[in-house]
mmCIF file of C-alpha atoms in Angstrom:
data_model
loop_
_atom_site.group_PDB
_atom_site.id
_atom_site.type_symbol
_atom_site.label_atom_id
_atom_site.label_comp_id
_atom_site.label_asym_id
_atom_site.label_seq_id
_atom_site.Cartn_x
_atom_site.Cartn_y
_atom_site.Cartn_z
ATOM 1 C CA UNK A 1 0.084 -18.108 -1.631
ATOM 2 C CA UNK A 2 -3.014 -17.059 -3.409
ATOM 3 C CA UNK A 3 -2.848 -13.152 -3.670
ATOM 4 C CA UNK A 4 -6.480 -12.264 -1.665
ATOM 5 C CA UNK A 5 -4.282 -14.606 0.795
ATOM 6 C CA UNK A 6 -1.719 -12.234 0.837
ATOM 7 C CA UNK A 7 -4.151 -9.022 1.027
ATOM 8 C CA UNK A 8 -6.064 -10.269 4.547
ATOM 9 C CA UNK A 9 -2.067 -10.958 5.358
ATOM 10 C CA UNK A 10 -1.251 -7.866 5.080
ATOM 11 C CA UNK A 11 -3.923 -6.205 6.013
ATOM 12 C CA UNK A 12 -4.507 -7.923 9.288
ATOM 13 C CA UNK A 13 -0.859 -6.917 9.989
ATOM 14 C CA UNK A 14 -1.834 -3.652 9.540
ATOM 15 C CA UNK A 15 -4.905 -3.574 12.024
ATOM 16 C CA UNK A 16 -2.675 -5.433 14.960
ATOM 17 C CA UNK A 17 0.108 -2.532 14.547
ATOM 18 C CA UNK A 18 -2.760 0.417 14.135
ATOM 19 C CA UNK A 19 -4.282 -1.549 17.675
ATOM 20 C CA UNK A 20 -0.930 -1.596 19.722
ATOM 21 C CA UNK A 21 0.235 1.823 18.280
ATOM 22 C CA UNK A 22 -3.072 2.686 19.502
ATOM 23 C CA UNK A 23 -1.822 2.109 22.571
ATOM 24 C CA UNK A 24 1.102 3.375 23.314
ATOM 25 C CA UNK A 25 0.030 6.752 24.079
ATOM 26 C CA UNK A 26 3.235 8.000 22.245
ATOM 27 C CA UNK A 27 5.270 6.292 24.239
ATOM 28 C CA UNK A 28 8.146 5.082 22.120
ATOM 29 C CA UNK A 29 9.653 2.603 24.945
ATOM 30 C CA UNK A 30 6.955 0.648 24.923
ATOM 31 C CA UNK A 31 7.043 -2.558 24.432
ATOM 32 C CA UNK A 32 4.516 -3.158 22.425
ATOM 33 C CA UNK A 33 6.067 -0.127 19.587
ATOM 34 C CA UNK A 34 9.432 -1.640 20.325
ATOM 35 C CA UNK A 35 8.251 -5.285 18.494
ATOM 36 C CA UNK A 36 6.083 -3.330 16.089
ATOM 37 C CA UNK A 37 8.798 -2.097 14.955
ATOM 38 C CA UNK A 38 11.166 -4.530 14.892
ATOM 39 C CA UNK A 39 8.448 -6.598 12.969
ATOM 40 C CA UNK A 40 8.242 -3.635 10.044
ATOM 41 C CA UNK A 41 11.074 -4.292 7.824
ATOM 42 C CA UNK A 42 9.977 -8.258 6.730
ATOM 43 C CA UNK A 43 6.785 -6.870 5.911
ATOM 44 C CA UNK A 44 7.917 -3.770 4.190
ATOM 45 C CA UNK A 45 9.318 -6.538 1.475
ATOM 46 C CA UNK A 46 6.195 -8.122 1.270
ATOM 47 C CA UNK A 47 4.621 -4.349 0.403
ATOM 48 C CA UNK A 48 6.918 -4.330 -2.188
ATOM 49 C CA UNK A 49 6.528 -7.936 -2.733
ATOM 50 C CA UNK A 50 3.103 -7.348 -3.987
ATOM 51 C CA UNK A 51 3.886 -4.196 -5.869
ATOM 52 C CA UNK A 52 5.795 -6.449 -7.966
ATOM 53 C CA UNK A 53 3.262 -9.205 -8.155
ATOM 54 C CA UNK A 54 4.030 -12.650 -9.329
ATOM 55 C CA UNK A 55 3.977 -14.824 -12.761
ATOM 56 C CA UNK A 56 0.688 -15.862 -13.940
ATOM 57 C CA UNK A 57 -1.477 -12.825 -12.306
ATOM 58 C CA UNK A 58 -3.485 -11.068 -14.103
ATOM 59 C CA UNK A 59 -3.927 -7.297 -14.149
ATOM 60 C CA UNK A 60 -6.827 -7.551 -11.522
ATOM 61 C CA UNK A 61 -4.325 -8.960 -9.313
ATOM 62 C CA UNK A 62 -2.417 -7.163 -9.315
ATOM 63 C CA UNK A 63 -3.635 -3.763 -8.739
ATOM 64 C CA UNK A 64 -5.568 -4.969 -6.109
ATOM 65 C CA UNK A 65 -2.247 -6.161 -4.213
ATOM 66 C CA UNK A 66 -0.380 -2.553 -5.143
ATOM 67 C CA UNK A 67 -3.502 -0.964 -3.817
ATOM 68 C CA UNK A 68 -3.612 -3.126 -0.366
ATOM 69 C CA UNK A 69 0.322 -2.692 -0.123
ATOM 70 C CA UNK A 70 0.336 1.009 -1.130
ATOM 71 C CA UNK A 71 -2.940 0.982 1.265
ATOM 72 C CA UNK A 72 -1.076 -0.338 4.416
ATOM 73 C CA UNK A 73 2.173 1.752 4.417
ATOM 74 C CA UNK A 74 -0.788 4.424 3.534
ATOM 75 C CA UNK A 75 -2.249 4.063 6.692
ATOM 76 C CA UNK A 76 1.375 2.506 8.738
ATOM 77 C CA UNK A 77 2.283 6.516 7.785
ATOM 78 C CA UNK A 78 0.401 7.506 9.498
ATOM 79 C CA UNK A 79 1.387 6.830 12.935
ATOM 80 C CA UNK A 80 4.817 9.205 13.985
ATOM 81 C CA UNK A 81 6.250 6.552 15.688
ATOM 82 C CA UNK A 82 6.539 4.698 12.512
ATOM 83 C CA UNK A 83 8.859 7.220 10.431
ATOM 84 C CA UNK A 84 11.788 6.110 11.326
ATOM 85 C CA UNK A 85 11.358 2.225 10.530
ATOM 86 C CA UNK A 86 8.820 3.029 7.493
ATOM 87 C CA UNK A 87 11.650 6.156 5.570
ATOM 88 C CA UNK A 88 14.097 3.470 4.600
ATOM 89 C CA UNK A 89 11.298 1.436 2.223
ATOM 90 C CA UNK A 90 8.609 3.107 1.148
ATOM 91 C CA UNK A 91 10.573 3.128 -2.689
ATOM 92 C CA UNK A 92 11.006 -0.150 -2.634
ATOM 93 C CA UNK A 93 6.657 -0.734 -2.558
ATOM 94 C CA UNK A 94 6.564 2.694 -4.457
ATOM 95 C CA UNK A 95 8.672 2.088 -7.598
ATOM 96 C CA UNK A 96 7.182 -1.410 -8.407
ATOM 97 C CA UNK A 97 3.676 0.521 -7.713
ATOM 98 C CA UNK A 98 4.204 3.184 -10.417
ATOM 99 C CA UNK A 99 5.421 0.970 -12.786
ATOM 100 C CA UNK A 100 2.405 -1.111 -12.548
ATOM 101 C CA UNK A 101 0.361 2.364 -13.212
ATOM 102 C CA UNK A 102 2.547 2.946 -16.155
ATOM 103 C CA UNK A 103 1.694 -0.525 -17.888
ATOM 104 C CA UNK A 104 -1.555 -0.311 -17.063
ATOM 105 C CA UNK A 105 -2.724 2.867 -18.418
ATOM 106 C CA UNK A 106 -3.413 1.916 -21.885
ATOM 107 C CA UNK A 107 -5.495 -0.949 -21.024
ATOM 108 C CA UNK A 108 -7.026 1.253 -18.900
ATOM 109 C CA UNK A 109 -7.989 3.802 -20.950
ATOM 110 C CA UNK A 110 -9.412 1.485 -23.707
ATOM 111 C CA UNK A 111 -11.396 -0.225 -20.846
ATOM 112 C CA UNK A 112 -12.205 2.971 -19.018
ATOM 113 C CA UNK A 113 -11.940 5.983 -20.198
ATOM 114 C CA UNK A 114 -13.006 5.119 -23.695
ATOM 115 C CA UNK A 115 -16.068 3.058 -22.524
ATOM 116 C CA UNK A 116 -19.347 4.032 -23.199
ATOM 117 C CA UNK A 117 -20.769 2.392 -20.061
ATOM 118 C CA UNK A 118 -22.090 6.253 -17.963
ATOM 119 C CA UNK A 119 -18.840 5.245 -16.199
ATOM 120 C CA UNK A 120 -19.877 1.999 -14.413
ATOM 121 C CA UNK A 121 -16.072 0.995 -14.940
ATOM 122 C CA UNK A 122 -14.730 3.350 -13.359
ATOM 123 C CA UNK A 123 -16.473 2.935 -10.654
ATOM 124 C CA UNK A 124 -14.735 -0.623 -9.548
ATOM 125 C CA UNK A 125 -13.268 -1.127 -6.257
ATOM 126 C CA UNK A 126 -9.679 -1.834 -6.222
ATOM 127 C CA UNK A 127 -9.493 -1.156 -9.664
ATOM 128 C CA UNK A 128 -6.965 1.673 -11.570
ATOM 129 C CA UNK A 129 -8.206 4.784 -10.067
ATOM 130 C CA UNK A 130 -8.608 3.658 -6.800
ATOM 131 C CA UNK A 131 -4.970 2.777 -7.126
ATOM 132 C CA UNK A 132 -3.558 5.690 -8.289
ATOM 133 C CA UNK A 133 -5.677 7.670 -5.760
ATOM 134 C CA UNK A 134 -4.615 5.921 -2.872
ATOM 135 C CA UNK A 135 -0.823 6.582 -4.184
ATOM 136 C CA UNK A 136 -1.615 9.617 -4.251
ATOM 137 C CA UNK A 137 -2.885 9.667 -0.321
ATOM 138 C CA UNK A 138 0.349 8.186 0.927
ATOM 139 C CA UNK A 139 2.246 10.835 -0.769
ATOM 140 C CA UNK A 140 0.107 13.244 0.181
ATOM 141 C CA UNK A 141 0.349 11.927 4.218
ATOM 142 C CA UNK A 142 4.325 11.152 3.766
ATOM 143 C CA UNK A 143 4.618 15.203 2.894
ATOM 144 C CA UNK A 144 5.097 16.010 6.793
ATOM 145 C CA UNK A 145 7.897 14.254 7.349
ATOM 146 C CA UNK A 146 11.749 14.724 5.771
ATOM 147 C CA UNK A 147 12.320 11.614 7.305
ATOM 148 C CA UNK A 148 9.761 9.919 4.793
ATOM 149 C CA UNK A 149 10.678 12.671 1.756
#
């Protein structure tokens, strides 16, 4: 499936889980929470796959998909009720996302840092700078929980 469709599916799933958790009023025994927790592991595999990318994807698609996955993990990590289900799967997505940042750094430096465009290339939506910022936001969200570290 196209990368844009994959990103849309991840965004829809995170929105649905967010609504379920927000309406559960912090009760882990809520059937909606139980269903959300049971459904998280397969979606976390999707997040990891988005960070890895697929053959034939260009850097722009790889970055956008990794950004989407890391943003989804960040949004989900804000719900304490989900922490037990999230804890075991963060590394599977973080490792390939960090490798992607390392791989694109030389091209990013050439295209953005050394570009004489008045900073316009730095403002790209879902570009490398935003991916790094989203990774930092996820790490910051994980710090309060020993379970997520």
